[in-house]
Amino acid sequence: MTTANDKMQGATGLSTEALLERIATLKKEMNAVILAHYYTVPEVQQAADIVGDSLALARAAEENSADVIVFAGVYFMAETAKILNPGKLVLMPDDHAGCPLADSCPEAEFRAFREQHPDAIAITYINSTAAIKALSDITCTSSNAAHIVEQIPPEQKIIFGPDRNLGTWLSKKLDRDMILWQGYCYVHDAYSEVYMIQAMAKYPDAELIAHPECRDEVLRHASFVGSTAALLDYTVKSPSQSFIVATEPGILYEMEKRSPGKTFIPAPKDPANPRSVCTQMKQNTLEKLYLCMVNRSPEITVDKALREAALKPIKKMLDMSA
Ligand code: 13P
Ligand code: SF4
């Protein structure tokens, strides 16, 4: 399906510089804030006021005083911003940029899953739809998941979803059984141990760092595991000069910017499954960002009843990770 902004793609004929200038002007005129995830293309990160991980962007969406939030990320991120700010106009450069992990957890099946475990609470990764959040007790991100699970009494059963790899990593780290929904991110799940070991042998001085959406067979070789923001912070603070980075390569832009002398090697792809780029994040082009501000569309909307139900676990997360 094409959106209005897809049709106009390339139609402006504007250079990157001109687009950046016009976006900056529109931002002032509209009293807008531009939030972008680290996996978006470098020029979109340049245009943004705040670039961050899911938690930082949710907090920024909650705390800003702008009238308009322009969200360059995937759909659940903009939807979360709207849930937190029902009175604001929330725009996305391309509202077809969904997160396949979030979309892999249908509402009816998750409800049935919960019914199979009536004595369990549900902690749900923020990479989920509003409908799944509405069926959950607490949301979390990869930044605060461990901190949130640690606050739940040990005798309390927990359903964790939709990402099985993050759930497995948490279970091992915290020595805590959880009932896992079997979803995964196609980008992170595509990394495999054999190619990671080869890369570590090829670059013996480089540290392997990884996002917890990777499989356990990869994570167990990593010297550090964390959210995109935590990985970035680690590369700044670590005395190491080179890193093999097992997460979506969009993050390399900010890593190179913050540590200009260091070397960042994208983790190798499995030739049989070379899907290590999040194509949905890359749908946020600079031109679509500009056009969504000009057109004040696509606008993200969330039905009131759904919004109120989904807000509760998001608020709980923000309170528990304050
Ligand atoms: P972060 O919260 O670590 O930025 O992760 C978001 C995401 O979608 C990872 O694939
Ligand atoms: Fe979703 Fe994976 Fe893309 Fe993150 S990298 S937005 S989890 S598809």
PDB file of C-alpha atoms in Angstrom, residues 138-290:
ATOM      1  CA  ILE A 138       3.392  -3.682  33.128  1.00  0.00           C
ATOM      2  CA  THR A 139       5.329  -2.775  30.010  1.00  0.00           C
ATOM      3  CA  CYS A 140       9.111  -2.635  29.873  1.00  0.00           C
ATOM      4  CA  THR A 141      11.917  -1.804  27.486  1.00  0.00           C
ATOM      5  CA  SER A 142      15.293  -3.482  27.151  1.00  0.00           C
ATOM      6  CA  SER A 143      16.723  -0.687  29.384  1.00  0.00           C
ATOM      7  CA  ASN A 144      14.517  -1.339  32.371  1.00  0.00           C
ATOM      8  CA  ALA A 145      13.255  -4.930  31.941  1.00  0.00           C
ATOM      9  CA  ALA A 146      15.632  -6.451  34.520  1.00  0.00           C
ATOM     10  CA  HIS A 147      14.949  -3.667  37.013  1.00  0.00           C
ATOM     11  CA  ILE A 148      11.185  -4.182  36.643  1.00  0.00           C
ATOM     12  CA  VAL A 149      11.240  -7.984  36.901  1.00  0.00           C
ATOM     13  CA  GLU A 150      13.444  -7.709  40.017  1.00  0.00           C
ATOM     14  CA  GLN A 151      10.676  -5.727  41.737  1.00  0.00           C
ATOM     15  CA  ILE A 152       8.152  -8.576  41.350  1.00  0.00           C
ATOM     16  CA  PRO A 153       8.008 -10.955  44.360  1.00  0.00           C
ATOM     17  CA  PRO A 154       9.758 -14.264  43.582  1.00  0.00           C
ATOM     18  CA  GLU A 155       6.611 -16.370  44.145  1.00  0.00           C
ATOM     19  CA  GLN A 156       4.637 -14.342  41.558  1.00  0.00           C
ATOM     20  CA  LYS A 157       4.412 -16.117  38.176  1.00  0.00           C
ATOM     21  CA  ILE A 158       5.235 -13.938  35.165  1.00  0.00           C
ATOM     22  CA  ILE A 159       4.234 -14.133  31.518  1.00  0.00           C
ATOM     23  CA  PHE A 160       6.796 -12.285  29.398  1.00  0.00           C
ATOM     24  CA  GLY A 161       6.299 -11.366  25.753  1.00  0.00           C
ATOM     25  CA  PRO A 162       6.501 -10.948  22.898  1.00  0.00           C
ATOM     26  CA  ASP A 163      10.305 -11.327  22.561  1.00  0.00           C
ATOM     27  CA  ARG A 164      11.522 -14.796  23.559  1.00  0.00           C
ATOM     28  CA  ASN A 165      15.203 -13.835  23.351  1.00  0.00           C
ATOM     29  CA  LEU A 166      14.874 -10.885  25.720  1.00  0.00           C
ATOM     30  CA  GLY A 167      12.777 -13.134  27.982  1.00  0.00           C
ATOM     31  CA  THR A 168      15.407 -15.895  27.947  1.00  0.00           C
ATOM     32  CA  TRP A 169      18.179 -13.387  28.675  1.00  0.00           C
ATOM     33  CA  LEU A 170      16.207 -11.973  31.627  1.00  0.00           C
ATOM     34  CA  SER A 171      15.428 -15.444  32.985  1.00  0.00           C
ATOM     35  CA  LYS A 172      19.097 -16.382  32.956  1.00  0.00           C
ATOM     36  CA  LYS A 173      20.355 -13.071  34.278  1.00  0.00           C
ATOM     37  CA  LEU A 174      17.866 -12.968  37.151  1.00  0.00           C
ATOM     38  CA  ASP A 175      17.676 -16.748  37.690  1.00  0.00           C
ATOM     39  CA  ARG A 176      13.908 -16.543  37.366  1.00  0.00           C
ATOM     40  CA  ASP A 177      11.513 -18.744  35.408  1.00  0.00           C
ATOM     41  CA  MET A 178       9.073 -16.901  33.188  1.00  0.00           C
ATOM     42  CA  ILE A 179       6.405 -18.113  30.786  1.00  0.00           C
ATOM     43  CA  LEU A 180       7.571 -16.838  27.393  1.00  0.00           C
ATOM     44  CA  TRP A 181       5.639 -15.811  24.306  1.00  0.00           C
ATOM     45  CA  GLN A 182       7.643 -17.128  21.350  1.00  0.00           C
ATOM     46  CA  GLY A 183       8.068 -13.937  19.293  1.00  0.00           C
ATOM     47  CA  TYR A 184      11.361 -12.608  17.993  1.00  0.00           C
ATOM     48  CA  CYS A 185      12.870  -9.740  16.035  1.00  0.00           C
ATOM     49  CA  TYR A 186      13.940 -10.885  12.551  1.00  0.00           C
ATOM     50  CA  VAL A 187      16.950  -8.533  12.635  1.00  0.00           C
ATOM     51  CA  HIS A 188      18.472  -9.722  15.912  1.00  0.00           C
ATOM     52  CA  ASP A 189      17.392 -13.351  15.680  1.00  0.00           C
ATOM     53  CA  ALA A 190      19.319 -13.646  12.400  1.00  0.00           C
ATOM     54  CA  TYR A 191      22.713 -13.436  14.126  1.00  0.00           C
ATOM     55  CA  SER A 192      24.230 -16.818  14.884  1.00  0.00           C
ATOM     56  CA  GLU A 193      27.024 -18.135  17.062  1.00  0.00           C
ATOM     57  CA  VAL A 194      29.202 -19.617  14.342  1.00  0.00           C
ATOM     58  CA  TYR A 195      29.684 -16.296  12.520  1.00  0.00           C
ATOM     59  CA  MET A 196      30.153 -14.435  15.795  1.00  0.00           C
ATOM     60  CA  ILE A 197      32.970 -16.794  16.790  1.00  0.00           C
ATOM     61  CA  GLN A 198      34.580 -16.288  13.375  1.00  0.00           C
ATOM     62  CA  ALA A 199      34.396 -12.503  13.773  1.00  0.00           C
ATOM     63  CA  MET A 200      35.879 -12.680  17.282  1.00  0.00           C
ATOM     64  CA  ALA A 201      38.777 -14.739  15.880  1.00  0.00           C
ATOM     65  CA  LYS A 202      39.262 -12.259  13.025  1.00  0.00           C
ATOM     66  CA  TYR A 203      39.218  -9.218  15.360  1.00  0.00           C
ATOM     67  CA  PRO A 204      40.764 -10.547  18.588  1.00  0.00           C
ATOM     68  CA  ASP A 205      41.066  -7.072  20.156  1.00  0.00           C
ATOM     69  CA  ALA A 206      37.416  -6.164  19.543  1.00  0.00           C
ATOM     70  CA  GLU A 207      34.763  -6.610  22.226  1.00  0.00           C
ATOM     71  CA  LEU A 208      31.505  -8.238  21.165  1.00  0.00           C
ATOM     72  CA  ILE A 209      28.547  -6.197  22.445  1.00  0.00           C
ATOM     73  CA  ALA A 210      24.942  -7.219  21.796  1.00  0.00           C
ATOM     74  CA  HIS A 211      21.303  -6.248  22.162  1.00  0.00           C
ATOM     75  CA  PRO A 212      19.231  -8.663  24.307  1.00  0.00           C
ATOM     76  CA  GLU A 213      16.940  -9.368  21.344  1.00  0.00           C
ATOM     77  CA  CYS A 214      19.797 -11.581  20.034  1.00  0.00           C
ATOM     78  CA  ARG A 215      19.690 -15.315  20.674  1.00  0.00           C
ATOM     79  CA  ASP A 216      21.318 -16.772  23.783  1.00  0.00           C
ATOM     80  CA  GLU A 217      23.945 -18.519  21.591  1.00  0.00           C
ATOM     81  CA  VAL A 218      25.185 -15.010  20.634  1.00  0.00           C
ATOM     82  CA  LEU A 219      24.629 -13.261  23.971  1.00  0.00           C
ATOM     83  CA  ARG A 220      26.744 -15.759  25.882  1.00  0.00           C
ATOM     84  CA  HIS A 221      29.824 -14.596  23.930  1.00  0.00           C
ATOM     85  CA  ALA A 222      29.181 -10.883  24.500  1.00  0.00           C
ATOM     86  CA  SER A 223      31.186  -8.876  27.015  1.00  0.00           C
ATOM     87  CA  PHE A 224      28.246  -6.483  27.358  1.00  0.00           C
ATOM     88  CA  VAL A 225      24.490  -6.834  26.679  1.00  0.00           C
ATOM     89  CA  GLY A 226      22.137  -3.854  26.759  1.00  0.00           C
ATOM     90  CA  SER A 227      19.614  -1.598  25.067  1.00  0.00           C
ATOM     91  CA  THR A 228      20.772   0.610  22.187  1.00  0.00           C
ATOM     92  CA  ALA A 229      21.446   3.490  24.619  1.00  0.00           C
ATOM     93  CA  ALA A 230      23.302   1.203  27.024  1.00  0.00           C
ATOM     94  CA  LEU A 231      25.453  -0.192  24.197  1.00  0.00           C
ATOM     95  CA  LEU A 232      26.275   3.328  23.076  1.00  0.00           C
ATOM     96  CA  ASP A 233      27.203   4.399  26.574  1.00  0.00           C
ATOM     97  CA  TYR A 234      29.355   1.292  27.010  1.00  0.00           C
ATOM     98  CA  THR A 235      31.379   2.037  23.859  1.00  0.00           C
ATOM     99  CA  VAL A 236      32.113   5.553  25.139  1.00  0.00           C
ATOM    100  CA  LYS A 237      33.227   4.364  28.587  1.00  0.00           C
ATOM    101  CA  SER A 238      35.069   1.148  27.691  1.00  0.00           C
ATOM    102  CA  PRO A 239      38.846   1.468  27.199  1.00  0.00           C
ATOM    103  CA  SER A 240      38.556  -0.902  24.214  1.00  0.00           C
ATOM    104  CA  GLN A 241      39.279   0.634  20.833  1.00  0.00           C
ATOM    105  CA  SER A 242      37.146  -1.687  18.718  1.00  0.00           C
ATOM    106  CA  PHE A 243      33.772  -3.374  19.012  1.00  0.00           C
ATOM    107  CA  ILE A 244      31.775  -5.976  17.100  1.00  0.00           C
ATOM    108  CA  VAL A 245      28.248  -4.604  17.373  1.00  0.00           C
ATOM    109  CA  ALA A 246      25.404  -7.144  17.353  1.00  0.00           C
ATOM    110  CA  THR A 247      22.427  -4.885  16.863  1.00  0.00           C
ATOM    111  CA  GLU A 248      20.863  -2.977  13.981  1.00  0.00           C
ATOM    112  CA  PRO A 249      23.701  -1.030  12.291  1.00  0.00           C
ATOM    113  CA  GLY A 250      21.890   2.336  12.417  1.00  0.00           C
ATOM    114  CA  ILE A 251      23.388   2.732  15.895  1.00  0.00           C
ATOM    115  CA  LEU A 252      26.902   2.907  14.370  1.00  0.00           C
ATOM    116  CA  TYR A 253      26.271   6.502  13.275  1.00  0.00           C
ATOM    117  CA  GLU A 254      25.977   7.732  16.875  1.00  0.00           C
ATOM    118  CA  MET A 255      28.724   5.384  18.124  1.00  0.00           C
ATOM    119  CA  GLU A 256      31.178   6.794  15.578  1.00  0.00           C
ATOM    120  CA  LYS A 257      30.092  10.337  16.392  1.00  0.00           C
ATOM    121  CA  ARG A 258      30.619   9.897  20.132  1.00  0.00           C
ATOM    122  CA  SER A 259      33.916   7.955  19.866  1.00  0.00           C
ATOM    123  CA  PRO A 260      35.595   9.189  16.674  1.00  0.00           C
ATOM    124  CA  GLY A 261      38.867   7.284  17.219  1.00  0.00           C
ATOM    125  CA  LYS A 262      37.256   3.899  17.823  1.00  0.00           C
ATOM    126  CA  THR A 263      36.366   1.162  15.324  1.00  0.00           C
ATOM    127  CA  PHE A 264      32.863  -0.290  15.082  1.00  0.00           C
ATOM    128  CA  ILE A 265      32.373  -3.518  13.153  1.00  0.00           C
ATOM    129  CA  PRO A 266      28.790  -4.506  12.330  1.00  0.00           C
ATOM    130  CA  ALA A 267      28.260  -8.071  13.553  1.00  0.00           C
ATOM    131  CA  PRO A 268      28.461 -10.500  10.624  1.00  0.00           C
ATOM    132  CA  LYS A 269      25.343 -11.670   8.884  1.00  0.00           C
ATOM    133  CA  ASP A 270      24.543 -15.316   8.388  1.00  0.00           C
ATOM    134  CA  PRO A 271      24.794 -15.674   4.565  1.00  0.00           C
ATOM    135  CA  ALA A 272      21.767 -17.987   4.696  1.00  0.00           C
ATOM    136  CA  ASN A 273      19.728 -15.362   6.560  1.00  0.00           C
ATOM    137  CA  PRO A 274      21.300 -11.955   5.936  1.00  0.00           C
ATOM    138  CA  ARG A 275      18.540  -9.837   7.460  1.00  0.00           C
ATOM    139  CA  SER A 276      20.483  -7.580   9.791  1.00  0.00           C
ATOM    140  CA  VAL A 277      18.895  -4.249   8.803  1.00  0.00           C
ATOM    141  CA  CYS A 278      15.517  -3.087  10.103  1.00  0.00           C
ATOM    142  CA  THR A 279      13.860  -2.106   6.837  1.00  0.00           C
ATOM    143  CA  GLN A 280      10.900  -0.654   8.738  1.00  0.00           C
ATOM    144  CA  MET A 281      13.108   1.857  10.577  1.00  0.00           C
ATOM    145  CA  LYS A 282      14.673   2.846   7.233  1.00  0.00           C
ATOM    146  CA  GLN A 283      11.223   3.701   5.831  1.00  0.00           C
ATOM    147  CA  ASN A 284      11.607   6.977   7.760  1.00  0.00           C
ATOM    148  CA  THR A 285      13.378   8.969   5.057  1.00  0.00           C
ATOM    149  CA  LEU A 286      14.266  12.627   5.508  1.00  0.00           C
ATOM    150  CA  GLU A 287      11.891  13.591   2.728  1.00  0.00           C
ATOM    151  CA  LYS A 288       8.984  11.736   4.331  1.00  0.00           C
ATOM    152  CA  LEU A 289       9.858  13.441   7.608  1.00  0.00           C
ATOM    153  CA  TYR A 290       9.615  16.823   5.882  1.00  0.00           C
TER     154      TYR A 290
END
